[in-house]
CSV table of C-alpha atoms and ligand atoms in Angstrom, one decimal:
chain,number,residue,atom,x,y,z
A,589,UNK,CA,0.0,0.0,0.0
A,590,UNK,CA,1.0,3.7,-0.3
A,591,UNK,CA,1.6,5.0,3.2
A,592,UNK,CA,2.5,8.4,4.6
A,593,UNK,CA,4.1,8.6,8.1
A,594,UNK,CA,4.0,12.1,9.6
A,595,UNK,CA,6.4,12.7,12.5
A,596,UNK,CA,9.7,10.8,12.1
A,597,UNK,CA,10.9,10.6,15.6
A,598,UNK,CA,11.4,7.4,17.5
A,599,UNK,CA,7.9,6.0,16.6
A,600,UNK,CA,7.6,7.5,13.2
A,601,UNK,CA,11.1,6.6,11.9
A,602,UNK,CA,10.7,3.0,13.1
A,603,UNK,CA,7.1,2.7,11.7
A,604,UNK,CA,8.2,4.1,8.4
A,605,UNK,CA,11.2,1.8,8.1
A,606,UNK,CA,9.3,-1.2,9.4
A,607,UNK,CA,6.4,-0.7,6.9
A,608,UNK,CA,9.1,-0.1,4.0
A,609,UNK,CA,10.7,-3.4,5.0
A,610,UNK,CA,7.2,-5.1,4.7
A,611,UNK,CA,7.1,-4.0,1.1
A,612,UNK,CA,4.8,-0.9,1.4
A,613,UNK,CA,5.7,2.3,-0.4
A,614,UNK,CA,6.3,4.8,2.4
A,615,UNK,CA,6.7,8.6,2.4
A,616,UNK,CA,7.9,10.0,5.7
A,617,UNK,CA,7.0,13.7,6.5
A,618,UNK,CA,8.5,15.8,9.3
A,619,UNK,CA,8.5,19.6,9.7
A,620,UNK,CA,12.2,19.2,11.0
A,621,UNK,CA,14.1,19.7,7.8
A,622,UNK,CA,17.4,18.6,9.3
A,623,UNK,CA,15.7,15.2,10.2
A,624,UNK,CA,14.3,15.0,6.7
A,625,UNK,CA,17.7,15.6,5.1
A,626,UNK,CA,19.2,12.8,7.3
A,627,UNK,CA,16.7,10.3,6.1
A,628,UNK,CA,17.0,11.5,2.5
A,629,UNK,CA,20.8,10.6,2.9
A,630,UNK,CA,19.8,7.1,4.2
A,631,UNK,CA,20.8,8.0,7.8
A,632,UNK,CA,18.6,7.3,10.9
A,633,UNK,CA,17.4,10.3,12.7
A,634,UNK,CA,17.5,8.6,16.2
A,635,UNK,CA,19.6,5.8,17.6
A,636,UNK,CA,17.8,2.4,17.7
A,637,UNK,CA,19.6,-0.8,17.1
A,638,UNK,CA,19.3,-2.0,13.5
A,639,UNK,CA,17.6,1.1,12.3
A,640,UNK,CA,20.5,2.7,10.6
A,641,UNK,CA,21.1,-0.3,8.3
A,642,UNK,CA,17.4,-1.0,7.6
A,643,UNK,CA,16.6,2.6,6.9
A,644,UNK,CA,19.6,3.0,4.6
A,645,UNK,CA,18.5,-0.1,2.6
A,646,UNK,CA,14.9,1.2,2.3
A,647,UNK,CA,16.0,4.6,1.1
A,648,UNK,CA,18.4,3.1,-1.4
A,649,UNK,CA,15.7,0.8,-2.7
A,650,UNK,CA,13.4,3.8,-3.0
A,651,UNK,CA,10.9,2.1,-0.6
A,652,UNK,CA,11.1,5.0,1.7
A,653,UNK,CA,11.4,8.6,0.8
A,654,UNK,CA,11.3,11.6,3.1
A,655,UNK,CA,10.1,15.2,2.8
A,656,UNK,CA,8.9,18.2,4.9
A,657,UNK,CA,6.0,19.3,2.7
A,658,UNK,CA,2.6,17.8,3.4
A,659,UNK,CA,1.7,16.4,-0.1
A,660,UNK,CA,-0.3,13.3,0.5
A,661,UNK,CA,-1.7,12.5,-3.1
A,662,UNK,CA,-1.8,8.8,-3.8
A,663,UNK,CA,-1.5,7.7,-0.2
A,664,UNK,CA,-4.1,5.2,1.1
A,665,UNK,CA,-3.0,5.3,4.7
A,666,UNK,CA,-1.7,8.3,6.6
A,667,UNK,CA,-0.1,7.8,10.1
A,668,UNK,CA,0.1,10.5,12.6
A,669,UNK,CA,3.2,9.9,14.9
A,670,UNK,CA,3.9,13.4,16.2
A,671,UNK,CA,4.8,14.0,19.9
A,672,UNK,CA,2.2,14.5,22.6
A,673,UNK,CA,4.1,16.1,25.4
A,674,UNK,CA,2.9,17.0,28.9
A,675,UNK,CA,1.6,20.4,29.8
A,676,UNK,CA,2.6,21.9,33.1
A,677,UNK,CA,-0.6,20.6,34.7
A,678,UNK,CA,0.1,17.0,33.5
A,679,UNK,CA,-2.5,17.1,30.7
A,680,UNK,CA,-1.5,16.2,27.2
A,681,UNK,CA,-0.5,19.0,24.8
A,682,UNK,CA,-2.3,18.1,21.6
A,683,UNK,CA,-1.3,21.0,19.6
A,684,UNK,CA,1.0,19.0,17.3
A,685,UNK,CA,-1.6,16.3,16.6
A,686,UNK,CA,-4.3,18.9,15.9
A,687,UNK,CA,-2.2,21.1,13.7
A,688,UNK,CA,-1.0,18.0,11.6
A,689,UNK,CA,-4.6,16.7,11.4
A,690,UNK,CA,-5.6,20.0,10.0
A,691,UNK,CA,-2.9,20.0,7.5
A,692,UNK,CA,-3.9,16.4,6.6
A,693,UNK,CA,-7.5,17.6,6.1
A,694,UNK,CA,-6.3,20.4,3.7
A,695,UNK,CA,-4.3,17.9,1.6
A,696,UNK,CA,-6.7,15.0,1.9
A,697,UNK,CA,-6.0,12.4,-0.8
A,698,UNK,CA,-9.0,11.5,-3.1
A,699,UNK,CA,-9.7,7.9,-2.8
A,700,UNK,CA,-11.0,7.2,0.8
A,701,UNK,CA,-7.8,7.7,2.7
A,702,UNK,CA,-7.5,6.2,6.2
A,703,UNK,CA,-6.1,8.6,8.8
A,704,UNK,CA,-4.4,6.6,11.6
A,705,UNK,CA,-3.5,8.2,15.0
A,706,UNK,CA,-0.5,6.4,16.3
A,707,UNK,CA,0.7,9.1,18.8
A,708,UNK,CA,-0.5,8.3,22.4
A,709,UNK,CA,-3.6,10.5,23.1
A,710,UNK,CA,-6.2,10.7,25.8
A,711,UNK,CA,-9.4,8.8,25.3
A,712,UNK,CA,-11.8,10.8,23.2
A,713,UNK,CA,-9.0,12.6,21.2
A,714,UNK,CA,-9.2,10.8,17.9
A,715,UNK,CA,-13.0,11.3,17.8
A,716,UNK,CA,-12.4,14.9,18.3
A,717,UNK,CA,-10.3,15.2,15.3
A,718,UNK,CA,-13.0,14.1,12.9
A,719,UNK,CA,-14.7,17.6,12.7
A,720,UNK,CA,-11.3,19.0,12.2
A,721,UNK,CA,-10.7,17.0,9.1
A,722,UNK,CA,-14.2,17.5,7.9
A,723,UNK,CA,-13.8,21.2,8.2
A,724,UNK,CA,-10.3,21.6,6.6
A,725,UNK,CA,-11.2,19.1,3.8
A,726,UNK,CA,-14.8,19.9,3.1
A,727,UNK,CA,-15.3,16.1,3.0
A,728,UNK,CA,-17.4,13.7,5.0
A,729,UNK,CA,-16.2,11.0,7.5
A,730,UNK,CA,-17.1,7.5,6.5
A,731,UNK,CA,-18.0,8.7,3.0
A,732,UNK,CA,-14.8,10.3,1.9
A,733,UNK,CA,-12.2,9.3,4.5
A,734,UNK,CA,-11.8,6.9,7.5
A,735,UNK,CA,-10.1,7.3,10.8
A,736,UNK,CA,-8.4,4.8,13.1
A,737,UNK,CA,-6.6,4.7,16.3
A,738,UNK,CA,-3.7,2.3,16.4
A,739,UNK,CA,-1.6,2.7,19.5
A,740,UNK,CA,2.1,2.0,19.5
A,741,UNK,CA,3.7,-0.4,22.0
A,742,UNK,CA,7.3,-0.4,20.8
A,743,UNK,CA,10.1,-0.3,23.4
A,744,UNK,CA,12.9,2.0,22.7
A,745,UNK,CA,16.1,-0.1,22.2
A,746,UNK,CA,14.2,-2.9,20.8
A,747,UNK,CA,11.8,-0.9,18.6
A,748,UNK,CA,12.5,-2.6,15.2
A,749,UNK,CA,12.3,-6.0,16.8
A,750,UNK,CA,9.0,-5.0,18.3
A,751,UNK,CA,7.7,-3.7,15.0
A,752,UNK,CA,8.5,-7.0,13.3
A,753,UNK,CA,7.1,-9.1,16.1
A,754,UNK,CA,4.4,-7.3,18.1
A,755,UNK,CA,2.6,-8.8,21.0
A,756,UNK,CA,-0.5,-7.6,19.7
A,757,UNK,CA,-2.0,-5.0,17.3
A,758,UNK,CA,-4.8,-2.9,18.5
A,759,UNK,CA,-7.1,-1.7,15.6
A,760,UNK,CA,-9.4,1.0,17.0
A,761,UNK,CA,-12.1,2.0,14.3
A,762,UNK,CA,-15.8,2.6,14.0
A,763,UNK,CA,-16.4,1.8,10.5
A,764,UNK,CA,-15.9,-1.4,8.6
A,765,UNK,CA,-13.9,0.1,5.8
A,766,UNK,CA,-11.3,1.7,8.0
A,767,UNK,CA,-11.0,-1.6,10.0
A,768,UNK,CA,-10.4,-3.5,6.8
A,769,UNK,CA,-7.8,-1.1,5.5
A,770,UNK,CA,-5.7,-1.5,8.7
A,771,UNK,CA,-6.3,-5.2,8.6
A,772,UNK,CA,-4.9,-5.3,5.1
A,773,UNK,CA,-1.8,-3.2,6.1
A,774,UNK,CA,-1.0,-5.6,8.9
A,775,UNK,CA,-2.1,-8.7,7.0
A,776,UNK,CA,1.3,-10.4,7.3
A,777,UNK,CA,1.4,-10.2,11.1
A,778,UNK,CA,0.2,-13.3,13.0
A,779,UNK,CA,-0.1,-11.8,16.5
A,780,UNK,CA,-3.5,-11.2,18.2
A,781,UNK,CA,-5.4,-8.3,16.6
A,782,UNK,CA,-7.8,-6.6,18.9
A,783,UNK,CA,-10.6,-4.7,17.0
A,784,UNK,CA,-12.3,-2.2,19.2
A,785,UNK,CA,-13.6,1.4,19.1
A,786,UNK,CA,-11.4,4.5,19.1
A,787,UNK,CA,-11.7,5.3,22.8
A,788,UNK,CA,-10.9,1.8,23.8
A,789,UNK,CA,-7.8,1.7,21.6
A,790,UNK,CA,-6.7,4.9,23.3
A,791,UNK,CA,-7.4,3.6,26.7
A,792,UNK,CA,-5.6,0.3,26.2
A,793,UNK,CA,-2.4,2.3,25.6
A,794,UNK,CA,-2.8,4.4,28.7
A,795,UNK,CA,-3.8,1.5,30.9
A,796,UNK,CA,-0.8,-0.6,29.7
A,797,UNK,CA,1.6,2.2,30.5
A,798,UNK,CA,0.1,3.1,33.7
A,799,UNK,CA,0.1,-0.6,34.8
A,800,UNK,CA,3.8,-1.0,34.0
A,801,UNK,CA,4.7,2.3,35.7
A,802,UNK,CA,2.8,1.1,38.8
A,803,UNK,CA,4.6,-2.3,38.8
A,804,UNK,CA,8.0,-0.5,38.8
A,805,UNK,CA,6.9,1.8,41.6
A,806,UNK,CA,5.5,-1.0,43.6
A,807,UNK,CA,8.8,-2.9,43.5
A,808,UNK,CA,10.8,0.3,44.3
A,809,UNK,CA,8.6,0.7,47.4
A,810,UNK,CA,9.4,-3.0,48.4
A,811,UNK,CA,13.1,-2.1,47.8
A,812,UNK,CA,13.0,0.8,50.3
A,813,UNK,CA,11.5,-1.7,52.8
A,814,UNK,CA,14.0,-4.4,52.0
A,815,UNK,CA,16.9,-2.0,52.5
A,816,UNK,CA,15.7,-1.2,56.0
A,817,UNK,CA,15.0,-4.8,56.8
A,818,UNK,CA,18.4,-6.2,55.3
A,819,UNK,CA,16.8,-8.2,52.5
A,820,UNK,CA,17.7,-8.3,48.9
A,821,UNK,CA,14.7,-7.2,46.9
A,822,UNK,CA,16.1,-8.8,43.7
A,823,UNK,CA,15.9,-12.3,45.5
A,824,UNK,CA,12.3,-11.3,46.6
A,825,UNK,CA,11.4,-10.3,42.9
A,826,UNK,CA,12.8,-13.6,41.7
A,827,UNK,CA,10.6,-15.6,44.1
A,828,UNK,CA,7.6,-13.4,43.2
A,829,UNK,CA,8.2,-13.7,39.5
A,830,UNK,CA,7.9,-17.5,39.3
A,831,UNK,CA,4.1,-16.9,40.0
A,832,UNK,CA,2.6,-16.6,36.4
A,833,UNK,CA,0.0,-14.2,37.9
A,834,UNK,CA,2.9,-11.8,38.8
A,835,UNK,CA,5.6,-12.5,36.3
A,836,UNK,CA,9.2,-11.4,36.7
A,837,UNK,CA,9.4,-8.6,34.2
A,838,UNK,CA,9.2,-5.0,35.4
A,839,UNK,CA,10.1,-6.0,39.0
A,840,UNK,CA,13.5,-4.5,38.7
A,841,UNK,CA,14.1,-2.1,41.6
A,842,UNK,CA,16.2,0.9,41.0
A,843,UNK,CA,16.2,4.6,40.3
A,844,UNK,CA,12.8,4.5,38.7
A,845,UNK,CA,11.1,4.8,35.3
A,846,UNK,CA,11.8,7.6,32.8
A,847,UNK,CA,11.6,8.0,29.1
A,848,UNK,CA,9.1,9.8,26.9
A,849,UNK,CA,6.2,7.6,27.8
A,850,UNK,CA,5.7,6.3,31.3
A,851,UNK,CA,6.0,9.6,33.2
A,852,UNK,CA,3.9,11.7,30.7
A,853,UNK,CA,1.2,9.0,30.1
A,854,UNK,CA,0.8,8.2,33.8
A,855,UNK,CA,0.4,12.0,34.4
A,856,UNK,CA,-2.0,12.3,31.5
A,857,UNK,CA,-4.2,9.5,32.8
A,858,UNK,CA,-4.2,11.0,36.3
A,859,UNK,CA,-5.4,14.3,34.7
A,860,UNK,CA,-8.1,12.4,32.6
A,861,UNK,CA,-9.3,10.6,35.6
A,862,UNK,CA,-9.6,13.8,37.8
A,863,UNK,CA,-11.4,15.5,35.0
A,864,UNK,CA,-13.9,12.5,34.9
A,865,UNK,CA,-14.4,12.9,38.7
A,866,UNK,CA,-12.3,9.9,39.7
A,867,UNK,CA,-9.5,10.0,42.2
A,868,UNK,CA,-6.7,7.8,40.8
A,869,UNK,CA,-5.1,6.9,44.1
A,870,UNK,CA,-2.9,4.1,42.9
A,871,UNK,CA,-1.6,6.0,39.9
A,872,UNK,CA,-0.9,9.1,41.9
A,873,UNK,CA,1.0,7.1,44.4
A,874,UNK,CA,3.1,5.4,41.6
A,875,UNK,CA,3.9,8.7,40.0
A,876,UNK,CA,4.9,10.3,43.4
A,877,UNK,CA,7.1,7.2,44.3
A,878,UNK,CA,8.9,7.6,40.9
A,879,UNK,CA,9.6,11.4,41.5
A,880,UNK,CA,11.6,10.7,44.7
A,881,UNK,CA,13.2,7.4,43.5
A,882,UNK,CA,16.3,8.8,41.6
A,883,UNK,CA,17.2,10.9,44.7
A,884,UNK,CA,17.4,7.8,46.8
A,885,UNK,CA,20.7,7.1,45.0
A,886,UNK,CA,22.0,10.5,45.9
A,887,UNK,CA,21.0,9.9,49.6
A,888,UNK,CA,22.9,6.6,49.5
A,889,UNK,CA,25.8,8.3,48.0
A,890,UNK,CA,25.9,11.0,50.8
A,891,UNK,CA,25.5,8.2,53.4
A,892,UNK,CA,28.6,6.4,52.2
A,893,UNK,CA,30.7,9.3,50.9
A,894,UNK,CA,29.7,12.0,53.3
A,895,UNK,CA,29.8,15.6,52.3
A,896,UNK,CA,29.7,15.7,48.5
A,897,UNK,CA,30.9,19.3,47.8
A,898,UNK,CA,34.0,19.4,45.5
A,899,UNK,CA,34.1,15.6,45.3
A,900,UNK,CA,34.6,14.0,41.9
A,901,UNK,CA,31.8,11.5,41.0
A,902,UNK,CA,31.6,9.3,37.9
A,903,UNK,CA,28.2,8.6,36.4
A,904,UNK,CA,28.0,5.6,34.1
A,905,UNK,CA,24.9,5.8,32.0
A,906,UNK,CA,22.7,8.8,31.1
A,907,UNK,CA,19.9,7.3,28.8
A,908,UNK,CA,16.7,6.4,30.4
A,909,UNK,CA,17.4,2.8,29.4
A,910,UNK,CA,20.0,0.9,27.4
A,911,UNK,CA,20.3,0.8,23.6
A,912,UNK,CA,18.8,4.3,23.1
A,913,UNK,CA,20.2,7.8,23.0
A,914,UNK,CA,17.0,9.1,24.6
A,915,UNK,CA,17.4,11.1,27.8
A,916,UNK,CA,13.8,12.4,28.0
A,917,UNK,CA,12.7,12.2,31.7
A,918,UNK,CA,15.8,10.0,32.4
A,919,UNK,CA,16.4,9.5,36.1
A,920,UNK,CA,20.0,10.5,35.4
A,921,UNK,CA,18.8,14.0,34.7
A,922,UNK,CA,17.4,14.5,38.3
A,923,UNK,CA,20.4,12.9,39.7
A,924,UNK,CA,22.7,15.4,37.9
A,925,UNK,CA,20.7,18.4,38.9
A,926,UNK,CA,20.9,17.4,42.5
A,927,UNK,CA,24.6,16.6,42.4
A,928,UNK,CA,25.4,19.9,40.6
A,929,UNK,CA,23.4,21.6,43.4
A,930,UNK,CA,25.6,19.8,46.0
A,931,UNK,CA,28.8,21.1,44.4
A,932,UNK,CA,29.9,17.8,42.9
A,933,UNK,CA,32.4,17.6,39.9
A,934,UNK,CA,30.6,15.1,37.6
A,935,UNK,CA,32.3,13.2,35.0
A,936,UNK,CA,29.7,11.3,32.8
A,937,UNK,CA,29.9,8.6,30.3
A,938,UNK,CA,27.2,6.9,28.2
A,939,UNK,CA,27.7,5.0,24.9
A,940,UNK,CA,25.0,6.9,23.0
A,941,UNK,CA,23.5,9.7,25.1
A,942,UNK,CA,26.4,12.1,25.5
A,943,UNK,CA,25.3,14.5,22.7
A,944,UNK,CA,21.8,14.8,24.0
A,945,UNK,CA,23.0,15.3,27.5
A,946,UNK,CA,25.4,18.0,26.4
A,947,UNK,CA,22.4,19.8,24.9
A,948,UNK,CA,20.8,20.0,28.4
A,949,UNK,CA,23.8,20.6,30.7
A,950,UNK,CA,26.4,22.3,28.4
A,951,UNK,CA,29.8,22.5,30.1
A,952,UNK,CA,28.5,21.9,33.6
A,953,UNK,CA,29.7,18.3,33.4
A,954,UNK,CA,32.9,16.7,32.2
A,955,UNK,CA,32.0,14.3,29.2
A,956,UNK,CA,34.2,11.3,29.4
A,957,UNK,CA,35.3,9.4,26.2
A,958,UNK,CA,35.2,6.0,27.9
A,959,UNK,CA,34.4,4.2,31.2
A,960,UNK,CA,38.0,4.2,32.2
A,961,UNK,CA,38.2,8.0,31.5
A,962,UNK,CA,35.1,8.6,33.7
A,963,UNK,CA,36.3,6.5,36.6
A,964,UNK,CA,39.8,7.9,36.9
A,965,UNK,CA,40.3,9.5,40.3
A,966,UNK,CA,36.6,9.6,41.0
A,967,UNK,CA,35.5,9.1,44.7
A,968,UNK,CA,32.4,7.4,43.8
A,969,UNK,CA,30.8,5.8,40.7
A,970,UNK,CA,27.0,5.9,40.3
A,971,UNK,CA,25.7,3.3,37.8
A,972,UNK,CA,22.5,4.7,36.2
A,973,UNK,CA,21.9,2.8,33.0
A,974,UNK,CA,22.2,-1.0,32.5
A,975,UNK,CA,24.2,-1.0,29.2
A,976,UNK,CA,25.8,-4.3,28.2
A,977,UNK,CA,29.2,-2.6,28.3
A,978,UNK,CA,28.8,-1.8,32.0
A,979,UNK,CA,27.5,-5.3,33.0
A,980,UNK,CA,30.9,-6.7,32.1
A,981,UNK,CA,32.9,-4.4,34.5
A,982,UNK,CA,35.0,-6.0,37.1
A,983,UNK,CA,37.2,-4.9,40.0
A,984,UNK,CA,40.0,-4.1,37.7
A,985,UNK,CA,37.9,-1.6,35.8
A,986,UNK,CA,37.4,0.4,39.0
A,987,UNK,CA,41.1,0.2,39.9
A,988,UNK,CA,41.9,3.9,39.0
A,989,UNK,CA,39.3,5.4,41.3
A,990,UNK,CA,40.5,7.5,44.2
A,991,UNK,CA,38.0,5.7,46.4
A,992,UNK,CA,36.5,2.4,45.0
A,993,UNK,CA,32.9,3.1,45.9
A,994,UNK,CA,30.3,1.8,43.5
A,995,UNK,CA,26.6,2.6,44.0
A,996,UNK,CA,24.2,1.0,41.6
A,997,UNK,CA,20.8,2.2,40.5
A,998,UNK,CA,20.1,-0.7,38.1
A,999,UNK,CA,21.4,-4.0,39.6
A,1000,UNK,CA,23.4,-4.9,36.5
A,1001,UNK,CA,26.9,-5.5,37.9
A,1002,UNK,CA,28.2,-9.0,38.8
A,1003,UNK,CA,29.1,-8.7,42.5
A,1004,UNK,CA,31.2,-11.7,42.3
A,1005,UNK,CA,33.6,-9.9,40.1
A,1006,UNK,CA,33.8,-6.9,42.4
A,1007,UNK,CA,36.1,-8.3,45.1
A,1008,UNK,CA,37.8,-5.3,47.0
A,1009,UNK,CA,35.2,-2.8,45.7
A,1010,UNK,CA,32.9,-1.1,48.2
A,1011,UNK,CA,29.5,-1.9,46.6
A,1012,UNK,CA,26.0,-0.7,47.3
A,1013,UNK,CA,22.8,-1.0,45.4
A,1014,UNK,CA,19.2,0.1,45.7
A,1015,UNK,CA,17.2,-2.7,47.3
A,1016,UNK,CA,20.2,-4.9,48.0
A,1017,UNK,CA,19.7,-4.7,51.7
A,1018,UNK,CA,23.5,-3.6,52.0
B,365,LIG,P1,9.4,12.4,18.9
B,365,LIG,O1,9.4,13.7,19.6
B,365,LIG,O2,10.7,11.6,18.9
B,365,LIG,O3,9.0,12.6,17.4
B,365,LIG,C1,7.9,13.4,17.0
B,365,LIG,C2,8.3,14.0,15.6
B,365,LIG,O4,7.2,14.8,15.1
B,365,LIG,C3,9.4,15.0,15.5
B,365,LIG,O5,10.4,14.6,14.6
B,365,LIG,C4,8.8,16.3,15.2
B,365,LIG,O6,9.7,17.1,14.4
B,365,LIG,C5,7.6,15.9,14.3
B,365,LIG,N1,6.6,16.7,14.2
B,365,LIG,C6,6.0,17.6,15.2
B,365,LIG,N2,5.0,18.4,14.6
B,365,LIG,C7,5.0,18.1,13.4
B,365,LIG,C8,4.3,18.6,12.2
B,365,LIG,N3,3.4,19.6,12.4
B,365,LIG,N4,4.5,18.1,11.0
B,365,LIG,C9,5.4,17.2,10.8
B,365,LIG,N5,6.1,16.7,11.8
B,365,LIG,C10,6.0,17.1,13.1
B,365,LIG,O7,8.3,11.5,19.5
B,365,LIG,P2,8.2,10.0,19.6
B,365,LIG,O8,9.0,9.5,20.8
B,365,LIG,O9,8.4,9.3,18.3
B,365,LIG,O10,6.7,9.8,20.0
B,365,LIG,C11,5.6,10.2,19.2
B,365,LIG,C12,4.3,9.7,19.8
B,365,LIG,O11,4.2,8.2,20.0
B,365,LIG,C13,4.0,10.2,21.2
B,365,LIG,O12,2.6,10.5,21.3
B,365,LIG,C14,4.5,9.2,22.1
B,365,LIG,O13,3.7,9.3,23.3
B,365,LIG,C15,4.1,7.9,21.3
B,365,LIG,N6,4.8,6.7,21.7
B,365,LIG,C16,6.2,6.9,21.8
B,365,LIG,C17,7.0,5.7,22.2
B,365,LIG,C18,8.5,5.8,22.4
B,365,LIG,O14,9.0,4.8,22.9
B,365,LIG,N7,9.1,6.9,22.0
B,365,LIG,C19,6.3,4.5,22.3
B,365,LIG,C20,4.9,4.4,22.1
B,365,LIG,C21,4.2,5.6,21.8
């Protein structure tokens, strides 16, 4: 099929590349001309394992083209993948979705195009876009165009893999033709496909993220208790996880969740619930736990290192999770802000997220070129992202530190290999 993907960030770039790999003719559209230029040159606009090679192939084979103008002629399906950031009050800023929708209406292709909202939006949003398209196009919903809500569940760091092998595909649509068009687009996938109305599709995405965020905050609360009681929360999580009703995933205690989705989507759902007259007590507690969680690592550092002023501390990991350069809402950001306030000299290293971090903190930090560069003469090392490279570190790797104090926020080091190192970790009961 001929498909346009509007918004070429993490979701749009992966969707466009994934659909091109499936054999569809894809046009990627973004207002960011630098991003468009990169894609035209066959380069990935974001770091995501495997994306650079597949995108380069798709562009070379002319299965994927990119542009900044909103010409949609000939496209049967138009995906909206633009950002939906939080406003100050926690509600979702829909200005990008709305302005793109209007532009789509003004450039609506002739033959019953299907507009698909992939951006994460509060329940009721997709419905509210219908009059906007009708007004800007002068055409009628269900007669001249269709609309669908198809939430995205990809995990950054595994996004292409998730595109190729999704757990499920949610097809929110209220007319048979729209449903059939999305069915046809995803015909080659054998995963469960849930067909539902627009609001349900929107809510499935929100409830999924809210549940996962709550699971993380729950185990972090248990970690706080385990620390006081001298119990290793990771052993507890293992014991809990064998129960299929609980499952082991998302029971990793640490410095909390980050990224562009969980914090914003949890806050947005809290806002939606309150507006509907419901007090979302569990979600509010999960969000509050997550706000204070990164600072627990700073408290642990103070406990073991004493006064922080003028001390050199190495940070390993800045991205909100491994295999991405994304630092949006990363716990590392909160830790950096607090350490800077306490007068710490920070030397930081991350395999992919240095450039993005420099955009936020400029020369307030020292940016190391390697793990060993970051650790040299440091009085403490805080491990903030569980990159594969860090998991392999042993006692010798920390030998050049002034004080060999390692405090983990991600439980990824092998303690057996750290003989002679002063080690502490959130939830380890030590
Ligand atoms: P992003 O910020 O990385 O990308 C958004 C892109 O949209 C940018 O390239 C921006 O230039 C472009 N854009 C904005 N306004 C535009 C306009 N008027 N015309 C053309 N392009 C425009 O965002 P993202 O992380 O890809 O997320 C996009 C949506 O998907 C959000 O709603 C997010 O919540 C949701 N989502 C994200 C993830 C994830 O892991 N990042 C996962 C699932 C769902």
